[in-house]
CSV table of C-alpha atoms in Angstrom, one decimal:
chain,number,residue,atom,x,y,z
G,1,ARG,CA,-4.8,-23.2,3.8
G,2,THR,CA,-3.4,-21.4,1.1
G,3,SER,CA,-7.1,-19.0,1.6
G,4,VAL,CA,-5.6,-17.7,4.4
G,5,ARG,CA,-1.3,-17.5,2.7
G,6,ILE,CA,-3.5,-15.8,0.1
G,7,ARG,CA,-5.0,-13.3,2.1
G,8,ARG,CA,-2.3,-12.2,4.3
G,9,VAL,CA,-0.1,-11.1,1.3
G,10,ALA,CA,-3.0,-9.0,-0.3
G,11,ASP,CA,-3.0,-7.1,3.1
G,12,PHE,CA,0.5,-7.2,2.9
G,13,LEU,CA,0.4,-5.3,-1.1
G,14,TYR,CA,-3.0,-3.0,0.6
G,15,GLU,CA,-0.3,-1.5,3.6
G,16,GLU,CA,2.1,-1.2,0.8
G,17,LEU,CA,-0.8,0.2,-1.9
G,18,LYS,CA,-1.5,3.2,1.3
G,19,ARG,CA,1.8,4.0,2.3
G,20,TYR,CA,2.9,3.9,-1.7
G,21,SER,CA,0.3,6.3,-2.7
G,22,ALA,CA,0.3,9.0,0.5
G,23,GLY,CA,4.0,9.4,-0.7
G,24,ALA,CA,2.6,10.4,-3.5
G,25,ALA,CA,0.5,12.9,-2.6
G,26,SER,CA,2.6,13.9,-0.1
G,27,GLY,CA,5.5,14.6,-2.5
G,28,ALA,CA,3.1,15.8,-5.3
G,29,ASN,CA,1.4,18.3,-2.7
G,30,SER,CA,5.9,20.0,-1.3
G,31,ALA,CA,6.3,20.0,-5.4
G,32,ARG,CA,3.5,22.8,-5.9
């Protein structure tokens, strides 16, 4: 089923985005 693969890829991208946004937020906080 392709829908399962798409869901897994979306989940992976979502996790990466969360980690990136968290890292960017912490970086901005430490820069201030």
